[in-house]
Short mmCIF file of C-alpha atoms and ligand atoms in Angstrom, two decimals:
data_model
loop_
_atom_site.label_atom_id
_atom_site.label_comp_id
_atom_site.label_asym_id
_atom_site.label_seq_id
_atom_site.Cartn_x
_atom_site.Cartn_y
_atom_site.Cartn_z
CA UNK A 177 14.77 -30.55 14.76
CA UNK A 178 16.37 -33.57 13.08
CA UNK A 179 18.91 -32.54 10.39
CA UNK A 180 16.91 -34.44 7.77
CA UNK A 181 13.84 -32.27 8.45
CA UNK A 182 15.93 -29.10 8.28
CA UNK A 183 17.42 -30.31 5.02
CA UNK A 184 13.96 -31.01 3.58
CA UNK A 185 12.76 -27.53 4.57
CA UNK A 186 15.84 -25.88 3.09
CA UNK A 187 15.34 -27.70 -0.19
CA UNK A 188 11.70 -26.64 -0.46
CA UNK A 189 11.74 -23.19 1.09
CA UNK A 190 12.60 -21.12 -2.02
CA UNK A 191 10.34 -21.05 -5.04
CA UNK A 192 13.39 -20.65 -7.27
CA UNK A 193 16.55 -18.68 -7.93
CA UNK A 194 16.65 -14.93 -8.29
CA UNK A 195 14.80 -12.35 -6.23
CA UNK A 196 13.26 -13.71 -3.03
CA UNK A 197 9.97 -15.15 -4.15
CA UNK A 198 7.37 -13.35 -2.03
CA UNK A 199 6.00 -9.86 -2.58
CA UNK A 200 9.07 -8.51 -0.82
CA UNK A 201 10.97 -5.42 -1.88
CA UNK A 202 12.43 -6.75 -5.15
CA UNK A 203 9.13 -8.03 -6.51
CA UNK A 204 7.28 -5.01 -5.16
CA UNK A 205 9.59 -2.63 -7.01
CA UNK A 206 9.50 -4.74 -10.18
CA UNK A 207 5.69 -4.50 -10.07
CA UNK A 208 5.87 -0.78 -9.32
CA UNK A 209 8.22 -0.24 -12.28
CA UNK A 210 5.75 -1.98 -14.58
CA UNK A 211 2.92 0.21 -13.29
CA UNK A 212 5.13 3.29 -13.55
CA UNK A 213 5.52 2.52 -17.25
CA UNK A 214 9.28 2.14 -16.92
CA UNK A 215 9.52 -1.59 -17.66
CA UNK A 216 7.89 -3.70 -20.34
CA UNK A 217 4.31 -4.86 -19.72
CA UNK A 218 4.26 -8.32 -18.17
CA UNK A 219 7.98 -8.31 -17.36
CA UNK A 220 7.80 -8.17 -13.55
CA UNK A 221 6.42 -11.55 -12.59
CA UNK A 222 8.20 -14.31 -14.57
CA UNK A 223 10.73 -16.21 -12.42
CA UNK A 224 14.43 -15.46 -12.87
CA UNK A 225 15.19 -18.67 -14.76
CA UNK A 226 12.14 -18.48 -17.05
CA UNK A 227 13.16 -18.32 -20.72
CA UNK A 228 10.65 -15.49 -21.25
CA UNK A 229 13.17 -13.31 -19.44
CA UNK A 230 15.53 -13.65 -22.43
CA UNK A 231 12.81 -12.16 -24.61
CA UNK A 232 12.14 -9.36 -22.13
CA UNK A 233 15.86 -8.55 -22.00
CA UNK A 234 16.07 -8.32 -25.78
CA UNK A 235 12.87 -6.33 -26.10
CA UNK A 236 13.98 -3.98 -23.31
CA UNK A 237 17.08 -3.14 -25.37
CA UNK A 238 14.91 -2.59 -28.42
CA UNK A 239 12.60 -0.34 -26.39
CA UNK A 240 15.54 1.78 -25.22
CA UNK A 241 16.76 2.25 -28.82
CA UNK A 242 13.23 3.07 -29.99
CA UNK A 243 12.82 5.66 -27.21
CA UNK A 244 16.11 7.26 -28.22
CA UNK A 245 14.87 7.38 -31.79
CA UNK A 246 11.58 8.97 -30.77
CA UNK A 247 13.16 11.28 -28.19
CA UNK A 248 11.08 9.87 -25.34
CA UNK A 249 12.63 10.70 -21.98
CA UNK A 250 12.19 9.06 -18.60
CA UNK A 251 10.60 12.24 -17.27
CA UNK A 252 7.90 12.08 -19.93
CA UNK A 253 7.02 8.65 -18.55
CA UNK A 254 7.48 9.24 -14.83
CA UNK A 255 4.78 11.83 -14.36
CA UNK A 256 2.69 12.37 -11.24
CA UNK A 257 -0.07 10.16 -12.73
CA UNK A 258 2.47 7.40 -13.39
CA UNK A 259 3.55 7.51 -9.73
CA UNK A 260 -0.09 7.31 -8.65
CA UNK A 261 -0.37 4.19 -10.83
CA UNK A 262 2.70 2.68 -9.18
CA UNK A 263 1.31 3.43 -5.71
CA UNK A 264 -2.03 1.87 -6.68
CA UNK A 265 -0.36 -1.39 -7.74
CA UNK A 266 1.79 -1.51 -4.58
CA UNK A 267 -1.36 -1.00 -2.50
CA UNK A 268 -3.29 -3.71 -4.34
CA UNK A 269 -0.44 -6.18 -3.82
CA UNK A 270 0.22 -5.22 -0.21
CA UNK A 271 3.84 -4.64 -1.22
CA UNK A 272 6.94 -3.78 0.76
CA UNK A 273 6.95 -0.69 2.95
CA UNK A 274 10.30 0.10 1.33
CA UNK A 275 8.31 1.05 -1.78
CA UNK A 276 7.28 4.23 0.05
CA UNK A 277 10.93 5.25 0.44
CA UNK A 278 11.91 4.19 -3.07
CA UNK A 279 9.00 5.81 -4.88
CA UNK A 280 9.47 9.08 -2.97
CA UNK A 281 13.16 9.01 -3.85
CA UNK A 282 12.54 8.22 -7.54
CA UNK A 283 9.88 10.93 -7.72
CA UNK A 284 12.36 13.36 -6.20
CA UNK A 285 14.89 12.51 -8.92
CA UNK A 286 12.16 12.87 -11.56
CA UNK A 287 11.18 16.29 -10.17
CA UNK A 288 7.69 15.02 -9.37
CA UNK A 289 6.10 16.43 -6.26
CA UNK A 290 5.07 13.26 -4.41
CA UNK A 291 4.42 13.00 -0.68
CA UNK A 292 3.10 10.65 1.98
CA UNK A 293 -0.32 12.23 1.44
CA UNK A 294 -0.40 10.71 -2.04
CA UNK A 295 0.14 7.24 -0.54
CA UNK A 296 -2.60 7.97 1.99
CA UNK A 297 -5.01 9.21 -0.68
CA UNK A 298 -4.41 6.38 -3.17
CA UNK A 299 -4.31 3.75 -0.41
CA UNK A 300 -7.73 4.85 0.84
CA UNK A 301 -9.30 4.09 -2.57
CA UNK A 302 -7.43 1.02 -3.77
CA UNK A 303 -8.40 -2.33 -2.24
CA UNK A 304 -5.87 -4.95 -1.25
CA UNK A 305 -6.30 -7.84 -3.71
CA UNK A 306 -3.25 -10.11 -3.60
CA UNK A 307 -2.92 -13.08 -1.28
CA UNK A 308 0.86 -13.13 -1.34
CA UNK A 309 3.72 -13.61 1.10
CA UNK A 310 4.83 -12.38 3.57
CA UNK A 311 1.27 -12.15 4.98
CA UNK A 312 -0.51 -14.38 2.46
CA UNK A 313 -0.20 -17.79 0.89
CA UNK A 314 1.22 -17.36 -2.60
CA UNK A 315 4.49 -16.17 -4.16
CA UNK A 316 5.39 -14.22 -7.28
CA UNK A 317 5.56 -17.27 -9.51
CA UNK A 318 1.91 -17.93 -8.62
CA UNK A 319 1.08 -14.34 -9.60
CA UNK A 320 2.86 -15.02 -12.89
CA UNK A 321 0.89 -18.25 -13.29
CA UNK A 322 -2.43 -16.39 -13.11
CA UNK A 323 -1.37 -13.67 -15.56
CA UNK A 324 1.10 -11.44 -13.72
CA UNK A 325 0.98 -7.78 -12.80
CA UNK A 326 -1.14 -6.79 -15.87
CA UNK A 327 -4.08 -8.70 -14.34
CA UNK A 328 -4.08 -6.37 -11.33
CA UNK A 329 -3.45 -3.33 -13.51
CA UNK A 330 -6.41 -4.13 -15.75
CA UNK A 331 -8.69 -4.73 -12.75
CA UNK A 332 -7.65 -1.35 -11.31
CA UNK A 333 -7.93 0.40 -14.66
CA UNK A 334 -11.43 -1.01 -15.25
CA UNK A 335 -12.40 0.24 -11.79
CA UNK A 336 -11.14 3.74 -12.60
CA UNK A 337 -8.27 3.42 -10.12
CA UNK A 338 -5.40 3.87 -12.60
CA UNK A 339 -4.60 6.44 -15.24
CA UNK A 340 -4.73 4.72 -18.64
CA UNK A 341 -3.49 7.59 -20.78
CA UNK A 342 0.08 7.78 -19.45
CA UNK A 343 3.06 7.12 -21.70
CA UNK A 344 5.20 4.01 -21.15
CA UNK A 345 8.52 2.62 -22.41
CA UNK A 346 6.73 0.93 -25.31
CA UNK A 347 5.97 4.38 -26.71
CA UNK A 348 2.29 3.61 -26.18
CA UNK A 349 -0.03 4.36 -23.30
CA UNK A 350 -0.67 2.06 -20.37
CA UNK A 351 -4.23 1.41 -21.60
CA UNK A 352 -2.93 0.51 -25.08
CA UNK A 353 -0.39 -1.91 -23.60
CA UNK A 354 -3.06 -3.63 -21.53
CA UNK A 355 -5.43 -3.81 -24.50
CA UNK A 356 -2.70 -5.55 -26.48
CA UNK A 357 -1.85 -8.06 -23.73
CA UNK A 358 -5.52 -8.65 -22.88
CA UNK A 359 -4.73 -10.14 -19.46
CA UNK A 360 -7.18 -12.66 -17.99
CA UNK A 361 -9.60 -11.80 -15.18
CA UNK A 362 -8.38 -12.24 -11.63
CA UNK A 363 -8.38 -15.91 -10.60
CA UNK A 364 -10.05 -15.19 -7.24
CA UNK A 365 -7.45 -17.07 -5.16
CA UNK A 366 -4.04 -15.53 -5.75
CA UNK A 367 -5.60 -12.28 -6.92
CA UNK A 368 -9.02 -11.41 -5.57
CA UNK A 369 -11.77 -9.59 -7.42
CA UNK A 370 -12.42 -5.91 -6.76
CA UNK A 371 -15.77 -6.84 -5.27
CA UNK A 372 -14.21 -9.36 -2.88
CA UNK A 373 -10.95 -7.80 -1.73
CA UNK A 374 -8.84 -9.04 1.17
CA UNK A 375 -9.09 -5.53 2.64
CA UNK A 376 -11.14 -2.62 1.39
CA UNK A 377 -8.11 -0.32 1.50
CA UNK A 378 -4.54 -0.72 0.31
CA UNK A 379 -1.96 -2.95 1.95
CA UNK A 380 0.20 -0.09 3.26
CA UNK A 381 -1.20 2.45 5.69
CA UNK A 382 0.34 5.85 6.34
CA UNK A 383 0.06 6.88 9.97
CA UNK A 384 0.23 10.20 11.74
CA UNK A 385 -0.13 11.21 15.36
CA UNK A 386 1.61 12.61 18.40
CA UNK A 387 4.34 10.00 18.09
CA UNK A 388 4.83 10.55 14.34
CA UNK A 389 3.90 14.13 13.42
CA UNK A 390 5.60 13.73 10.04
CA UNK A 391 4.34 10.26 9.36
CA UNK A 392 5.01 6.57 9.80
CA UNK A 393 4.30 3.51 7.70
CA UNK A 394 2.76 0.13 8.47
CA UNK A 395 2.02 -2.84 6.26
CA UNK A 396 -1.62 -3.21 7.24
CA UNK A 397 -2.00 -6.11 4.77
CA UNK A 398 -0.85 -8.43 7.55
CA UNK A 399 -3.40 -7.24 10.12
CA UNK A 400 -6.72 -8.50 11.32
CA UNK A 401 -7.13 -6.13 14.27
CA UNK A 402 -7.13 -2.37 13.81
CA UNK A 403 -6.11 -1.20 17.26
CA UNK A 404 -3.16 -2.09 19.48
CA UNK A 405 -2.49 -0.31 22.74
CA UNK A 406 0.47 -1.24 24.88
CA UNK A 407 3.36 -0.28 27.11
CA UNK A 408 6.64 1.07 25.75
CA UNK A 409 9.92 -0.80 26.07
CA UNK A 410 12.50 1.59 24.68
CA UNK A 411 15.76 0.59 22.98
CA UNK A 412 18.41 2.80 21.43
CA UNK A 413 19.34 0.63 18.47
CA UNK A 414 18.26 -2.81 17.33
CA UNK A 415 20.77 -4.75 19.44
CA UNK A 416 19.15 -3.96 22.78
CA UNK A 417 15.77 -5.09 21.49
CA UNK A 418 17.31 -8.34 20.24
CA UNK A 419 18.78 -8.94 23.69
CA UNK A 420 15.35 -8.44 25.26
CA UNK A 421 13.81 -10.98 22.89
CA UNK A 422 16.63 -13.45 23.53
CA UNK A 423 16.46 -12.94 27.31
CA UNK A 424 12.74 -13.65 27.21
CA UNK A 425 11.87 -10.38 28.94
CA UNK A 426 9.38 -9.18 26.32
CA UNK A 427 5.78 -9.54 27.38
CA UNK A 428 2.54 -9.64 25.40
CA UNK A 429 1.25 -6.07 25.33
CA UNK A 430 4.71 -4.54 25.05
CA UNK A 431 5.43 -1.91 22.44
CA UNK A 432 9.08 -2.28 21.41
CA UNK A 433 10.36 1.17 20.48
CA UNK A 434 13.64 1.01 18.53
CA UNK A 435 15.07 4.45 17.91
CA UNK A 436 18.26 6.00 16.54
CA UNK A 437 17.93 3.69 13.54
CA UNK A 438 16.68 6.35 11.08
CA UNK A 439 18.52 7.70 8.02
CA UNK A 440 20.76 9.87 10.19
CA UNK A 441 20.55 7.98 13.44
CA UNK A 442 21.50 4.51 12.16
CA UNK A 443 22.96 5.98 10.15
CA UNK A 444 21.52 4.51 7.00
CA UNK A 445 18.07 3.36 8.11
CA UNK A 446 18.77 -0.35 8.41
CA UNK A 447 16.12 -3.01 8.00
CA UNK A 448 15.03 -4.24 11.44
CA UNK A 449 14.92 -7.70 9.94
CA UNK A 450 16.55 -9.75 12.69
CA UNK A 451 14.43 -8.40 15.54
CA UNK A 452 11.09 -8.67 13.71
CA UNK A 453 11.96 -12.27 12.86
CA UNK A 454 13.03 -12.98 16.45
CA UNK A 455 9.78 -11.55 17.90
CA UNK A 456 7.79 -13.79 15.56
CA UNK A 457 10.01 -16.74 16.37
CA UNK A 458 9.36 -16.15 20.09
CA UNK A 459 5.63 -16.51 19.37
CA UNK A 460 4.95 -12.83 20.13
CA UNK A 461 4.17 -11.69 16.59
CA UNK A 462 0.55 -10.91 17.37
CA UNK A 463 1.07 -9.70 20.94
CA UNK A 464 3.92 -7.23 20.64
CA UNK A 465 3.96 -4.05 18.57
CA UNK A 466 7.32 -2.94 17.21
CA UNK A 467 7.86 0.62 16.12
CA UNK A 468 11.00 2.30 14.88
CA UNK A 469 12.47 5.26 13.05
CA UNK A 470 14.32 2.63 10.99
CA UNK A 471 12.75 0.53 8.25
CA UNK A 472 11.82 -3.06 7.59
CA UNK A 473 12.41 -5.88 5.21
CA UNK A 474 9.87 -6.44 2.48
CA UNK A 475 9.48 -9.79 4.22
CA UNK A 476 8.27 -8.12 7.43
CA UNK A 477 4.60 -8.29 8.24
CA UNK A 478 2.35 -7.89 11.24
CA UNK A 479 2.54 -5.36 14.04
CA UNK A 480 5.55 -3.43 12.77
CA UNK A 481 5.48 0.34 12.28
CA UNK A 482 8.48 1.92 10.56
CA UNK A 483 9.80 5.23 9.20
CA UNK A 484 8.55 7.05 12.33
CA UNK A 485 9.32 10.69 11.56
CA UNK A 486 10.91 12.90 12.65
CA UNK A 487 13.53 10.37 13.66
CA UNK A 488 15.03 10.39 17.16
CA UNK A 489 18.23 12.13 16.12
CA UNK A 490 16.16 15.03 14.81
CA UNK A 491 14.38 15.33 18.14
CA UNK A 492 11.15 13.66 17.05
CA UNK A 493 8.75 12.59 19.81
CA UNK A 494 10.16 9.05 19.54
CA UNK A 495 13.28 10.41 21.27
CA UNK A 496 11.20 11.24 24.36
CA UNK A 497 9.36 7.98 24.86
CA UNK A 498 10.13 6.33 28.20
CA UNK A 499 9.74 2.78 29.40
CA UNK A 500 6.20 2.37 30.68
CA UNK A 501 4.57 5.03 28.46
CA UNK A 502 1.34 3.97 26.81
CA UNK A 503 1.27 3.94 23.01
CA UNK A 504 -1.74 3.44 20.76
CA UNK A 505 -1.79 2.33 17.12
CA UNK A 506 -5.10 2.73 15.29
CA UNK A 507 -4.73 1.51 11.72
CA UNK A 508 -8.33 2.29 10.72
CA UNK A 509 -7.88 5.92 11.80
CA UNK A 510 -4.28 6.07 10.54
CA UNK A 511 -3.04 7.17 13.98
CA UNK A 512 0.07 6.49 16.05
CA UNK A 513 -0.12 8.25 19.40
CA UNK A 514 1.96 8.55 22.53
CA UNK A 515 -0.64 8.68 25.26
CA UNK A 516 1.32 11.10 27.39
CA UNK A 517 -0.27 14.41 28.00
CA UNK A 518 1.09 16.37 26.28
CA UNK A 519 4.08 14.61 24.66
CA UNK A 520 5.65 17.95 23.87
CA UNK A 521 5.93 18.75 27.60
CA UNK A 522 8.99 16.55 27.76
CA UNK A 523 11.03 18.70 25.44
CA UNK A 524 13.59 20.71 27.37
CA UNK A 525 12.76 24.42 27.34
CA UNK A 526 14.57 26.19 24.54
CA UNK A 527 14.45 23.14 22.28
CA UNK A 528 16.59 20.14 21.98
CA UNK A 529 20.24 19.96 21.18
CA UNK A 530 20.47 16.58 19.47
CA UNK A 531 19.30 13.88 21.87
CA UNK A 532 21.97 11.25 22.20
CA UNK A 533 21.42 7.53 22.09
CA UNK A 534 22.40 5.60 25.21
CA UNK A 535 25.40 3.46 24.48
CA UNK A 536 24.74 -0.25 24.76
CA UNK A 537 27.53 -2.78 25.12
CA UNK A 538 28.73 -4.36 21.92
CA UNK A 539 29.07 -8.07 21.51
CA UNK A 540 32.55 -9.52 20.76
CA UNK A 541 31.54 -10.19 17.14
CA UNK A 542 30.46 -6.58 16.69
CA UNK A 543 33.71 -5.35 18.24
CA UNK A 544 35.70 -7.53 15.81
CA UNK A 545 33.62 -6.29 12.87
CA UNK A 546 34.11 -2.66 13.88
CA UNK A 547 37.88 -3.20 14.19
CA UNK A 548 38.03 -4.82 10.72
CA UNK A 549 36.01 -1.94 9.28
CA UNK A 550 38.32 0.65 10.83
CA UNK A 551 41.36 -1.13 9.38
CA UNK A 552 39.75 -1.39 5.95
CA UNK A 553 38.92 2.30 6.08
CA UNK A 554 42.51 3.16 6.91
CA UNK A 555 43.71 1.12 3.94
CA UNK A 556 41.17 2.39 1.47
CA UNK A 557 40.11 5.88 2.25
CA UNK A 558 36.86 7.15 0.80
CA UNK A 559 37.60 10.59 -0.54
CA UNK A 560 35.25 13.15 -1.91
CA UNK A 561 36.12 15.50 -4.70
CA UNK A 562 34.22 17.66 -7.09
CA UNK A 563 33.94 15.79 -10.37
CA UNK A 564 36.15 17.40 -12.99
CA UNK A 565 34.12 18.50 -15.98
CA UNK A 566 30.99 16.98 -14.48
CA UNK A 567 28.65 19.50 -16.00
CA UNK A 568 30.22 19.12 -19.45
CA UNK A 569 29.99 15.35 -19.26
CA UNK A 570 26.35 15.62 -18.24
CA UNK A 571 25.62 18.00 -21.08
CA UNK A 572 27.18 15.52 -23.52
CA UNK A 573 25.28 12.60 -22.05
CA UNK A 574 22.06 14.56 -22.43
CA UNK A 575 22.23 14.20 -26.20
CA UNK A 576 23.07 11.06 -28.07
CA UNK A 577 23.40 11.24 -31.84
CA UNK A 578 21.37 14.41 -31.98
CA UNK A 579 18.39 13.16 -29.97
CA UNK A 580 17.68 13.65 -26.30
CA UNK A 581 18.79 10.66 -24.24
CA UNK A 582 15.98 9.31 -22.08
CA UNK A 583 17.87 9.17 -18.83
CA UNK A 584 19.71 12.46 -18.72
CA UNK A 585 19.28 14.63 -15.66
CA UNK A 586 18.00 18.12 -15.77
CA UNK A 587 20.62 20.46 -14.38
CA UNK A 588 19.89 21.58 -10.85
CA UNK A 589 21.46 24.32 -8.85
CA UNK A 590 23.13 21.77 -6.60
CA UNK A 591 24.58 19.68 -9.43
CA UNK A 592 27.84 21.53 -9.78
CA UNK A 593 28.48 21.38 -6.06
CA UNK A 594 27.52 17.75 -5.56
CA UNK A 595 30.45 15.59 -4.56
CA UNK A 596 31.20 12.27 -6.13
CA UNK A 597 33.03 9.52 -4.37
CA UNK A 598 36.12 7.68 -5.42
CA UNK A 599 38.02 4.92 -3.69
CA UNK A 600 41.66 5.84 -3.53
CA UNK A 601 44.75 4.35 -1.98
CA UNK A 602 45.05 5.63 1.54
CA UNK A 603 46.67 9.00 2.30
CA UNK A 604 45.24 12.32 3.14
CA UNK A 605 41.72 13.72 3.05
CA UNK A 606 38.83 13.11 5.36
CA UNK A 607 35.95 10.92 4.45
CA UNK A 608 33.35 13.01 2.66
CA UNK A 609 29.69 12.74 3.56
CA UNK A 610 26.78 13.99 1.61
CA UNK A 611 24.62 16.21 3.71
CA UNK A 612 21.10 15.08 4.52
CA UNK A 613 18.24 17.44 4.76
CA UNK A 614 14.50 17.24 4.97
CA UNK A 615 12.07 15.50 7.19
CA UNK A 616 10.45 12.22 6.33
CA UNK A 617 13.04 9.72 5.16
CA UNK A 618 12.98 9.58 1.41
CA UNK A 619 10.94 12.72 1.13
CA UNK A 620 12.03 15.29 -1.42
CA UNK A 621 15.13 16.87 0.01
CA UNK A 622 16.29 13.67 1.69
CA UNK A 623 18.74 11.06 0.57
CA UNK A 624 16.04 8.48 1.15
C1 LIG B 726 14.21 -9.79 2.00
C2 LIG B 726 15.14 -8.65 2.24
C3 LIG B 726 16.58 -9.09 2.22
O1 LIG B 726 14.89 -8.12 3.48
C4 LIG B 726 14.95 -7.51 1.24
O2 LIG B 726 15.38 -7.93 0.02
C5 LIG B 726 13.54 -7.01 1.17
O3 LIG B 726 12.72 -7.62 0.51
O4 LIG B 726 13.25 -5.99 1.80
#
């Protein structure tokens, strides 16, 4: 490509500064926060440099002070119904799969019992309405141009697909906020009408099956076909899969299985951003299915199934997939199956003692990075210590000027024992790690 063409693309590729412009994770979560009632109505969509943001910033501060005055707490806003509203909006936009992790984690903090079943249930009723990137044509500033997130919220509310009587940060209900804004009808191009949706169900589909007994997630908004059946190519970690793409050994019909990239296995559940991009770049986006116990970018779309649970490190069926196995994804049925009969037969008798990933050779750059990281860790050691007076400090924070602060945490049995992390000059102490428990990443009980 001539440098001048590259330069022209680079100058035109971003719709503006700030969060990446498509309905990726940042814009998805901004929309979800608006639907949750935790940010001001209409505040999610304006571009970063838009002067309206100054007004939203000021009014957000005013809203916080007013909530303190009225004693409104975050938990009064973030109820189960509010989370269902947030899920509904994410489904209508075809938002980032990371929203599943984030909403489960926020609900956990808010003591709201939310699970993958709620995403499944809401997603089955809410149609996909927004023609936005990564799968569609438009970006967030176009959504703003046609009225922003309140347009979708009103369409869903009118269709009985949102709860209107929930409290929001304005001190009023969601229905009252929308009545005051009076958003326009959907424009029909960026945001489709309820009667003419892009898909009849929401843009994220929760899967289950012999390969994912505790669930998996796919952004079905990018799909035209419902079923993909193919042959497994198994990689322990993203690097091996990248090598296969770069070596040109991936074939149409392959199912790229990337495991040991989950919350524990990665560790940290990285976005498989590079490999999904590389598969698309190799022209295999519609012919190769990728599935992983890791997660994806909000910019990922197409045949990419993530959050496969239990993850490989926990001995989930993904740990037992072999090259050549047949795998079937059926989005319409919400199924992800390993067509090996029966998959469980591969488990060693007496259970599994932590399957181990096969080591794959590191590239020189990775070796250098690892060495730098080790040195940095030696210089600055991450230590873990119980926070002195933590409970007292929390108790104080819980009340400000005689009224309940909106963002205090309810004491939990684990609070006193929970470690906090401080960076200290090197010497002594081992690096502390918070334990992880639970099953589906982000599910209550997990670090998410
Ligand atoms: C685009 C990125 C970096 O992958 C992330 O911000 C997301 O949207 O998930």
